[in-house]
XYZ file of C-alpha atoms in Angstrom:
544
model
C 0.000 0.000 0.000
C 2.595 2.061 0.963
C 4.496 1.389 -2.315
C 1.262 2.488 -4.330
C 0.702 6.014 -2.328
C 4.428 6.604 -3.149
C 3.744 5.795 -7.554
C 1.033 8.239 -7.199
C 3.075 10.983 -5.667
C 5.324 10.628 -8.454
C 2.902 10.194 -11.277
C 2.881 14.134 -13.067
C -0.793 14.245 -13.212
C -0.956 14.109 -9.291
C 1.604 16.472 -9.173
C -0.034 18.927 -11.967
C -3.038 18.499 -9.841
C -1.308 19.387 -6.645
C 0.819 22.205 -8.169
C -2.437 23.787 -9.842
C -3.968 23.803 -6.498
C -1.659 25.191 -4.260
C -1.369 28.072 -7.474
C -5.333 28.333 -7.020
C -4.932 28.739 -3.090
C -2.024 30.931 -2.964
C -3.923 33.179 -5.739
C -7.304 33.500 -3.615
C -6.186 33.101 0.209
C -2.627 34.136 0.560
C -2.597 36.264 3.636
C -1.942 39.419 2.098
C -1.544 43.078 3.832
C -4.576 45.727 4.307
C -3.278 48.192 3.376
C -4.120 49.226 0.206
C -8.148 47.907 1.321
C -7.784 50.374 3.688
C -6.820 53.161 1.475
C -9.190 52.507 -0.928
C -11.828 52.219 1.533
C -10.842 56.244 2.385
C -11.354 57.034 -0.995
C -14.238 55.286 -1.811
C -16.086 56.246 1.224
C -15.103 59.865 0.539
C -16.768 58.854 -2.968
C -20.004 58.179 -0.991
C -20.147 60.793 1.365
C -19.646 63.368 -1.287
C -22.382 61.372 -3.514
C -25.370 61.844 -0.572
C -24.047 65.296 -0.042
C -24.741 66.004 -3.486
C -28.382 64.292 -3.322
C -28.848 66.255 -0.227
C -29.110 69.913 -2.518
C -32.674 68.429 -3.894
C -32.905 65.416 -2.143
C -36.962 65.596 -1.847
C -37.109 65.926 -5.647
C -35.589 62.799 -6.610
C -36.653 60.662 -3.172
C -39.766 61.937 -2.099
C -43.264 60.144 -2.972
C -44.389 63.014 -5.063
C -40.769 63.953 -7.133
C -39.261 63.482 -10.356
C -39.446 59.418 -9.580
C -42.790 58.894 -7.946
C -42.243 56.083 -5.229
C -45.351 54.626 -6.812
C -43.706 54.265 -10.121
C -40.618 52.935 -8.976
C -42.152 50.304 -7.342
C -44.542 48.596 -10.180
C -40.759 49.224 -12.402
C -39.274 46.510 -9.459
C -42.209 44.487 -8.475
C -40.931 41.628 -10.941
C -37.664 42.188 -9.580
C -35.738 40.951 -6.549
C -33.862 44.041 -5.584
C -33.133 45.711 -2.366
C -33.677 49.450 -1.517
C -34.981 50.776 2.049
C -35.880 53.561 0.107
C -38.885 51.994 -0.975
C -41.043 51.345 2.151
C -39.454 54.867 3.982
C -42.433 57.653 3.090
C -41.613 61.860 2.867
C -42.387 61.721 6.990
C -38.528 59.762 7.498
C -36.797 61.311 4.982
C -34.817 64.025 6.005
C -33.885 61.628 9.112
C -32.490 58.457 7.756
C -30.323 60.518 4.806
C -28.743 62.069 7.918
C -28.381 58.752 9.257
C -26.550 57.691 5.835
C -24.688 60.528 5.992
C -23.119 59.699 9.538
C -22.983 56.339 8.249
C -21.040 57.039 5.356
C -18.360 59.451 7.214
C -17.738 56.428 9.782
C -17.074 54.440 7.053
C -14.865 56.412 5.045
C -12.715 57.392 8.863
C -13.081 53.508 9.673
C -14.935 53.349 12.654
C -16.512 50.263 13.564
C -15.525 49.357 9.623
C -17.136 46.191 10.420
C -20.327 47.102 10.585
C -20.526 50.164 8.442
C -18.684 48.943 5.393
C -22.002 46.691 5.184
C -24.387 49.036 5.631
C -22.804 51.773 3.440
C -22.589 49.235 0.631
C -26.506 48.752 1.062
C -27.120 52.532 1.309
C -25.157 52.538 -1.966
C -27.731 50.194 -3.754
C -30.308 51.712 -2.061
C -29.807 55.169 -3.878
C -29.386 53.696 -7.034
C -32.554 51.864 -6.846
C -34.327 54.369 -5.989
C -33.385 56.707 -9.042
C -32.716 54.075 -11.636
C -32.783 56.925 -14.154
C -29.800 58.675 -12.283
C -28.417 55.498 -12.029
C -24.731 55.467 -14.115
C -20.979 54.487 -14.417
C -20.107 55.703 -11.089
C -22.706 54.591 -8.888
C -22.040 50.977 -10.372
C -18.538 50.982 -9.861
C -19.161 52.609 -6.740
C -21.501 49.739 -5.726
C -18.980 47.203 -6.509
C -16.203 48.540 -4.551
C -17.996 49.210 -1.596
C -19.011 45.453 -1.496
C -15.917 43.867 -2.005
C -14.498 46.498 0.456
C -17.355 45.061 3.468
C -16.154 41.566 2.321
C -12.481 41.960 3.235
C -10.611 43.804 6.600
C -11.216 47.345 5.009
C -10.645 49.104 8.860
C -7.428 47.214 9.639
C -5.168 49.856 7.841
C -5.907 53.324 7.619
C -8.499 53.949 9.843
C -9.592 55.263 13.139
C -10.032 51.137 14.417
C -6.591 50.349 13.426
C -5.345 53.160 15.644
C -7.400 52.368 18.530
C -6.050 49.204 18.451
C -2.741 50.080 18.300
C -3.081 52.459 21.185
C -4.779 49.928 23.173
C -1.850 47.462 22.379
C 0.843 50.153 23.472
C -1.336 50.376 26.877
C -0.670 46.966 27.573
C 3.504 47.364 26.539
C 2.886 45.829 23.533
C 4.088 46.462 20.079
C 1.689 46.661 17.477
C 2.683 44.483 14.014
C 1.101 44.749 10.538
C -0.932 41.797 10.386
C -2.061 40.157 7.084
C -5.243 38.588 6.166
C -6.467 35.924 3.479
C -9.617 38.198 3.521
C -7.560 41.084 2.476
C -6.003 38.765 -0.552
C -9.670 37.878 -1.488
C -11.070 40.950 -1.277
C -8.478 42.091 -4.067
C -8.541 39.766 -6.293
C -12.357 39.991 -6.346
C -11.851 43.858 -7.168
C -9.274 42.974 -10.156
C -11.159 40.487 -11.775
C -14.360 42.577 -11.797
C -12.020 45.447 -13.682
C -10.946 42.763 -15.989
C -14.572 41.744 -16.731
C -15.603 45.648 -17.008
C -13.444 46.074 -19.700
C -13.197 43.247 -21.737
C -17.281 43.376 -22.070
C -16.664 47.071 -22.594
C -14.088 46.450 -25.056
C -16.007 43.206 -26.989
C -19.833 45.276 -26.809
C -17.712 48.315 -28.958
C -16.856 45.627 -31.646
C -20.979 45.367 -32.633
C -21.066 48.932 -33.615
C -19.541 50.015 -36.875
C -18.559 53.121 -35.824
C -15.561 51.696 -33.326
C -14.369 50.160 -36.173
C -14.062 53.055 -38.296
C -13.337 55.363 -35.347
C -15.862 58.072 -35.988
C -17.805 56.872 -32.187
C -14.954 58.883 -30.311
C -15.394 61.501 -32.898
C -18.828 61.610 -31.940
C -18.553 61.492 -28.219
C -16.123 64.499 -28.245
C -18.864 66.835 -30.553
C -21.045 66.250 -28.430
C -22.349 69.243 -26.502
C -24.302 67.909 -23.845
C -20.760 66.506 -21.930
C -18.435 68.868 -23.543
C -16.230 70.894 -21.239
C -13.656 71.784 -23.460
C -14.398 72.442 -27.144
C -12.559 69.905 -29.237
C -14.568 70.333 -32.615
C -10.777 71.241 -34.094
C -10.486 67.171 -34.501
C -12.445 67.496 -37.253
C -9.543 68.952 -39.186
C -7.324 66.380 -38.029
C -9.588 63.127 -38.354
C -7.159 60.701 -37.914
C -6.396 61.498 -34.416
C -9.835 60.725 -33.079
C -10.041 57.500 -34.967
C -6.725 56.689 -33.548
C -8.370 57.291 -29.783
C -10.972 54.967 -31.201
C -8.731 52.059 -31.981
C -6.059 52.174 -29.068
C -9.490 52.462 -26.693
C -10.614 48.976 -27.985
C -7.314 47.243 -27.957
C -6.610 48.804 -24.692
C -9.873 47.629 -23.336
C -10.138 44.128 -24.754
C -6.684 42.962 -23.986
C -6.318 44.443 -20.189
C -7.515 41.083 -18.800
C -4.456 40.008 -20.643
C -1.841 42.341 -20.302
C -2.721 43.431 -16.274
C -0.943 40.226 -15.497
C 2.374 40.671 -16.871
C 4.407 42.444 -14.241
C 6.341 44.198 -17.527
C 2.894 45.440 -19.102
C 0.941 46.458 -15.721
C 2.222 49.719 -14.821
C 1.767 50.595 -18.524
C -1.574 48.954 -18.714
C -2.420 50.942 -15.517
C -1.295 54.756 -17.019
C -3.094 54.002 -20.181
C -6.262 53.664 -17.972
C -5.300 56.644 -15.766
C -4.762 58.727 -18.788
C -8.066 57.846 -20.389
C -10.239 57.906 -17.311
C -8.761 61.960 -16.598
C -9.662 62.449 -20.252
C -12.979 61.447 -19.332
C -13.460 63.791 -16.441
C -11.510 66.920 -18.126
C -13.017 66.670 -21.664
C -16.545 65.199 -20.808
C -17.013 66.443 -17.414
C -17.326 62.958 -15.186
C -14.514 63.428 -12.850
C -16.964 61.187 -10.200
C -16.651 57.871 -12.566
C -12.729 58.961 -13.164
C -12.030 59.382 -9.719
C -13.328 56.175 -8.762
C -12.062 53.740 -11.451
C -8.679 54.888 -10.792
C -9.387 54.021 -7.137
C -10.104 50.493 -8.433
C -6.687 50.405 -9.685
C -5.148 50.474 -6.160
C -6.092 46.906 -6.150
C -3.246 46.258 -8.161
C -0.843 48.088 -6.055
C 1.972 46.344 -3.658
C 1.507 47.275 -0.309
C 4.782 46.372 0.540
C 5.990 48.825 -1.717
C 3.818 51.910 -0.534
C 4.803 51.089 3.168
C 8.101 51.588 2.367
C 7.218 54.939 0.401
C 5.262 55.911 3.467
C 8.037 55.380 5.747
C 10.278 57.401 2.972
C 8.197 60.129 3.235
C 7.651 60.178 7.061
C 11.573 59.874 7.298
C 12.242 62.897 5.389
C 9.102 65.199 6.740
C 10.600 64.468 10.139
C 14.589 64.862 9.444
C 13.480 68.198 7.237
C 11.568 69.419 10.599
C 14.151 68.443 13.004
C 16.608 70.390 10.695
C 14.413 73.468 10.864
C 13.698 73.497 14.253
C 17.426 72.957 15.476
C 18.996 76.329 16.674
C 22.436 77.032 17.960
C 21.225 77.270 21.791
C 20.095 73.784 21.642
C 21.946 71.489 23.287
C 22.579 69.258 19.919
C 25.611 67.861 19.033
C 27.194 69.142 15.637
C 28.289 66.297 14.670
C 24.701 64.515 15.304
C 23.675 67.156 12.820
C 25.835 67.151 10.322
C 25.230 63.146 10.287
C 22.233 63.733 9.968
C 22.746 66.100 6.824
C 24.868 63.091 5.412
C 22.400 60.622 5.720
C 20.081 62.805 4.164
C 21.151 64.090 1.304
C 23.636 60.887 0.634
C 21.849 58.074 2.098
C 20.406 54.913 -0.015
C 16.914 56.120 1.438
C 17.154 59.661 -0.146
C 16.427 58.639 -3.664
C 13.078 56.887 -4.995
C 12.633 55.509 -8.289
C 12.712 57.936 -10.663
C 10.558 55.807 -13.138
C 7.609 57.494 -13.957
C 5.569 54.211 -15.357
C 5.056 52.690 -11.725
C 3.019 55.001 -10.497
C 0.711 52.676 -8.674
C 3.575 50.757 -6.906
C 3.325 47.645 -9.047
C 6.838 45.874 -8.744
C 9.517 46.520 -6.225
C 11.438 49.868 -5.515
C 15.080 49.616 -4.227
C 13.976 51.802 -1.256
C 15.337 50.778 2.061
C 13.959 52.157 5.212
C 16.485 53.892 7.116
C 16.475 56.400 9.892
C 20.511 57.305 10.652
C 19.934 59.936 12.995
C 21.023 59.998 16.451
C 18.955 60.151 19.394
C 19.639 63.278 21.530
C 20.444 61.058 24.742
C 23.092 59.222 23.041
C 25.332 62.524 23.580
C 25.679 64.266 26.618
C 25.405 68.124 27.090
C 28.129 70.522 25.973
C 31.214 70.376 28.027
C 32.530 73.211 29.937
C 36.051 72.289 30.432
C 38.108 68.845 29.571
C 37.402 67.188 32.592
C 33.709 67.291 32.203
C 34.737 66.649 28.842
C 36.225 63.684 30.150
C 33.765 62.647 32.656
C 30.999 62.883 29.959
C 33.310 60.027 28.079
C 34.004 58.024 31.201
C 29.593 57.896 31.738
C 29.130 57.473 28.389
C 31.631 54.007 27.921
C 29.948 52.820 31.406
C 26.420 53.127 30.069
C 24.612 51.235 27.595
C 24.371 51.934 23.801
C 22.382 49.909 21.827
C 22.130 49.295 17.850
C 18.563 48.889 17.243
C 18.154 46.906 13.441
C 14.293 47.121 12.148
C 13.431 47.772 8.968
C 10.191 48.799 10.072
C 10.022 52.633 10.846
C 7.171 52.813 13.722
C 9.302 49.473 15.276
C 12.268 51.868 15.035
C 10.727 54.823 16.818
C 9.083 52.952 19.393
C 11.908 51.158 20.726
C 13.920 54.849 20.281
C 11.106 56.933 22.260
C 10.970 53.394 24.858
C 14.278 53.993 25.222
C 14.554 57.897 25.245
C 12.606 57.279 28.233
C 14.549 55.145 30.476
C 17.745 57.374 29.705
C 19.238 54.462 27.506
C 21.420 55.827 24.536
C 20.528 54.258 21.073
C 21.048 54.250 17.403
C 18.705 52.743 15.246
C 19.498 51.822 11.307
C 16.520 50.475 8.718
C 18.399 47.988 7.191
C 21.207 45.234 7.313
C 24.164 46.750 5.490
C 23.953 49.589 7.504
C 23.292 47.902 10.757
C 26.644 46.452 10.020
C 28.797 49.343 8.924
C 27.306 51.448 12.382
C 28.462 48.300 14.146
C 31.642 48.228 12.864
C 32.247 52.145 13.511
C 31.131 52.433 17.122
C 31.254 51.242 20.372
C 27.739 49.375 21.202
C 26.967 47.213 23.798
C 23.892 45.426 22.598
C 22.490 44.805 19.142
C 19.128 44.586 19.051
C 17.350 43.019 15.686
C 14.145 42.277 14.910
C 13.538 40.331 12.602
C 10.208 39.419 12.193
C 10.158 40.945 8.353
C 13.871 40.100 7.507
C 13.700 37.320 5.158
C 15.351 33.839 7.480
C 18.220 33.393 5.106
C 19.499 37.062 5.341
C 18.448 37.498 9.387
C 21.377 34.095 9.734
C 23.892 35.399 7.673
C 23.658 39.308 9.400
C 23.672 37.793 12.933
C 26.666 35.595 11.619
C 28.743 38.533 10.727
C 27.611 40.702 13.429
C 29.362 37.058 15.723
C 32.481 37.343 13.523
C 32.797 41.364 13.592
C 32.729 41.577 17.739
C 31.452 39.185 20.657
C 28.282 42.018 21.673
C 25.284 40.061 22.714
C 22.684 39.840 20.639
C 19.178 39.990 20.662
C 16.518 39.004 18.200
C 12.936 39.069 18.055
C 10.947 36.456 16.052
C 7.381 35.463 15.903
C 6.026 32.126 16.590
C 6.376 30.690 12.954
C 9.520 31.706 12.645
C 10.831 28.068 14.456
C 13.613 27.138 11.492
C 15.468 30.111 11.988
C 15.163 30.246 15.740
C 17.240 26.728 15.432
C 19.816 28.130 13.115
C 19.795 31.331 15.722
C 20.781 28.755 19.083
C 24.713 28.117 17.134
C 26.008 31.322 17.564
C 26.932 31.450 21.295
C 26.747 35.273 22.071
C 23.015 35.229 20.108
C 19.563 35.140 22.287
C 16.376 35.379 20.918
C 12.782 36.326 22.197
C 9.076 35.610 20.389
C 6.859 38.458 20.037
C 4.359 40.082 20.670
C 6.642 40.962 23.856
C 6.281 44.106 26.169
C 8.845 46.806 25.853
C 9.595 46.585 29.007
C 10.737 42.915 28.896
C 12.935 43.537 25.970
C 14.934 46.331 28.182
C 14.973 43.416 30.668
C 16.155 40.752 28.144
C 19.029 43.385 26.955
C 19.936 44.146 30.668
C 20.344 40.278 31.256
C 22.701 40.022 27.859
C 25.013 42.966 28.836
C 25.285 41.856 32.521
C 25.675 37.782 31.662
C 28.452 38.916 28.622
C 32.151 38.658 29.880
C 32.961 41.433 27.007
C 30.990 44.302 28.620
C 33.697 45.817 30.583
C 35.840 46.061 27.414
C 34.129 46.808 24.729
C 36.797 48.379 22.754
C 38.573 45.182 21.637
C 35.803 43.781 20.637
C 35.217 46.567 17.848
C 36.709 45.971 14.854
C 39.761 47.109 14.304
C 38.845 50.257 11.962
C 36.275 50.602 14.406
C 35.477 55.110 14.749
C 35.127 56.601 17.821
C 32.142 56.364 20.585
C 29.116 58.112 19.112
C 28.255 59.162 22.279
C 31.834 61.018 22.761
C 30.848 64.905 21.615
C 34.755 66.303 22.277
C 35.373 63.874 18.750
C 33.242 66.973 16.736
């Protein structure tokens, strides 16, 4: 029996089988992170806010029992129809009321309060609109519709939102850190939203192809004279007809090959302009910036949060280094040379230059953007000396206290284990990624290393603790998760290396790096443990 299970294991049609479906669940249900869900769930719910504010300038005229859409009428049009609309059993006596209530509704949803709940109900108050005023019903308030239902499917309010921060500032009550979680939800949720914009346009794309005039171009000719949506007169095509038959033809090849094409990592951020471009040329030429707006919302879906994260970070690095900079004055009590590192990281540092390539707009494929943040704390140098033996009694407290390397290549890991720190009158330095972690390690005298390295990939967390083991004999720290078991094992060879599992309080990872610096025989002389090319103590100001 045995012998048989093992043929079939081999046989390639099992393992086609079993290949295909691991493809099928890693497509649908790979955990994936919430953030872009939760950033599209801001914009579309600022979508739908604005929408009912907009209804709410004549909203008795197109909801009430006697307006432009009877309620009598609209019912005998859906009385053969299973559809759902409150607005149909709620009279002129409740009306004023419950669009209020949307309203409120609506403006929780798009802040992502109690997301739970009110990313379901504002996806029925979405339908319910539409129903109600089926002749007001378009392009937007479709799309609209199927975003916010694929938006109440997934974790919408774990990024982004007011719940996320609640949760994180209930977490930091309690001492511990708060890490970006991922969700199969979240992966579902997406691809639901990207095959729905592959269906749009491909039908869009294939119904075109029954009309003759797509195929001789003349039907974006005709869409751009007319008056009724112009907002910018374009009638001057008419001398030039080849350029709006051109429009004509790229639209449909565009639209019928984009469940193709989105695919290809090489075509997608082109695939994703093209649409940009034509969906602003549909709000600045024709005057629908609502159904513009919100298809190029859709194409967040597509996006890599991995790869925004680290822009955010980018950008919160440099709005807080260029504020720092600006509020630093000469009566201060900050270091120059903390400063004028600072200005070197800055305008020098691997972090200080994005990808210039304008085609990945949308964050589609990875940008060689490490997080760093390579400025000193203010603790880790003591006030301005008044003579050389404070000078020299700063250095002597300095080389008897603790300085820790703190390695996270998260930046809100980064500052809260700097402001934990700060706190408790430890000096630290932290750095956003490995190569750096190493070259500060190799230029100044630590004590501890502290990593975390619950988002360094297992294979590059072995070989950085490995070096940092070779380099000097400072004990070292590193946080894992739970799953991360294989590389805990490969962790437990390097003697001067300890490891803790988060989620962990602050307070017991000060206690864990206490234990390491009093248990390690190289404390008291840290200086021959540096490498040899090893710069002075950052904490040592007289070196500036």
């Amino acid at each position: 029996m045995k012998v048989h299970f093992g043929i079939l294991r081999q046989n390639p049609i099992v393992t086609s089988l079993r290949t295909a479906s691991d493809a099928w669940h890693k497509f649908w249900f790979e955990p994936a992170d919430p953030l872009m869900l939760g950033i599209m769930r801001l914009l579309t719910g600022w979508m739908l806010f604005y929408n009912l504010l907009i209804w709410s300038l004549d909203l008795e005229a197109f909801f009430g029992d006697h307006g432009l859409q009877p309620l009598a009428a609209i019912r005998r049009i859906h009385e053969s129809r299973l559809i759902f609309s409150f607005w149909l059993w709620i009279g002129d006596a409740y009306l004023w009321p419950i669009h209020f209530a949307c309203l409120g509704i609506t403006g929780m949803f798009c802040l992502g309060i109690a997301t739970r709940v009110t990313s379901v109900l504002s996806f029925l108050i979405t339908i319910s609109y539409s129903q109600r005023v089926p002749i007001a019903n378009f392009g937007f308030d479709q799309i609209l519709g199927m975003l916010c239902l694929y938006l109440s499917l997934g974790p919408s309010g774990a990024a982004v939102s007011v719940d996320a921060w609640l949760r994180r500032w209930w977490l930091r009550r309690r001492g511990i850190e708060a890490v970006p979680q991922k969700f199969a939800s979240a992966r579902m949720s997406m691809r639901l939203i990207q095959l729905h914009l592959c269906a749009i346009y491909f039908w869009a794309g294939f119904a075109k192809l029954k009309g003759p005039s797509w195929w001789t171009g003349e039907a974006m000719w005709r869409v751009l004279a007319n008056q009724e949506y112009q907002t910018m007169d374009l009638t001057w095509m008419a001398w030039v007809p080849w350029l709006p038959y051109l429009i004509a033809h790229i639209t449909i090849v565009w639209e019928v090959f984009f469940i193709v094409l989105i695919w290809n990592p090489r075509f997608r951020p082109f695939m994703l302009l093209m649409g940009l471009g034509m969906h602003a040329g549909i709000g600045a030429f024709l005057g629908m910036w609502t159904f513009g707006l919100i298809m190029a919302f859709a194409y967040l879906a597509f996006s890599d949060p991995d790869i925004w994260r680290r822009r955010i970070a980018f950008i919160k690095n440099w709005l807080s280094r260029t504020s720092s900079m600006q509020l630093a004055t000469p009566t201060e009590s900050v270091p120059a040379m903390s400063l004028q590192r600072t200005m070197a990281d800055t305008s020098e540092g691997p972090a200080a230059k994005l990808d210039a390539n304008p085609s990945d707009v949308f964050g589609t494929r990875a940008l060689n953007v490490p997080e760093q943040d390579m400025s000193f704390d203010r603790e880790a140098s003591p006030p301005h000396a008044s003579s050389d033996s404070d000078s020299a009694d700063a250095r002597e407290s300095s080389a008897a206290s603790s300085l820790i390397c703190i390695v996270a290549t998260s930046s809100a890991d980064r500052s809260s284990l700097r402001r934990y720190f700060r706190e408790h009158n430890i000096a630290c330095r932290a750095v956003g990624d490995l190569n750096s972690g190493l070259d500060a390690i190799s230029r100044f005298r630590f004590t501890e290393v502290l990593v975390n390295g619950t988002r360094i990939p297992a294979g590059e967390l072995i070989d950085f603790v490995a070096d940092v083991a070779d380099l000097t004999a400072l004990p070292i720290l590193v946080m894992l998760t739970h799953q991360q078991t294989a590389t805990i094992v490969e962790l437990k060879k390097i003697a001067q290396c300890q490891w803790m599992e988060l989620p962990a309080s602050l307070k017991s990872i000060r206690l864990q790096l206490a234990s390491l610096k009093h248990n390690s025989s190289s404390t008291s002389d840290n200086a021959s443990d540096r490498h040899p090319n090893a710069g002075p103590d950052p904490t040592d100001e007289t070196r500036s």
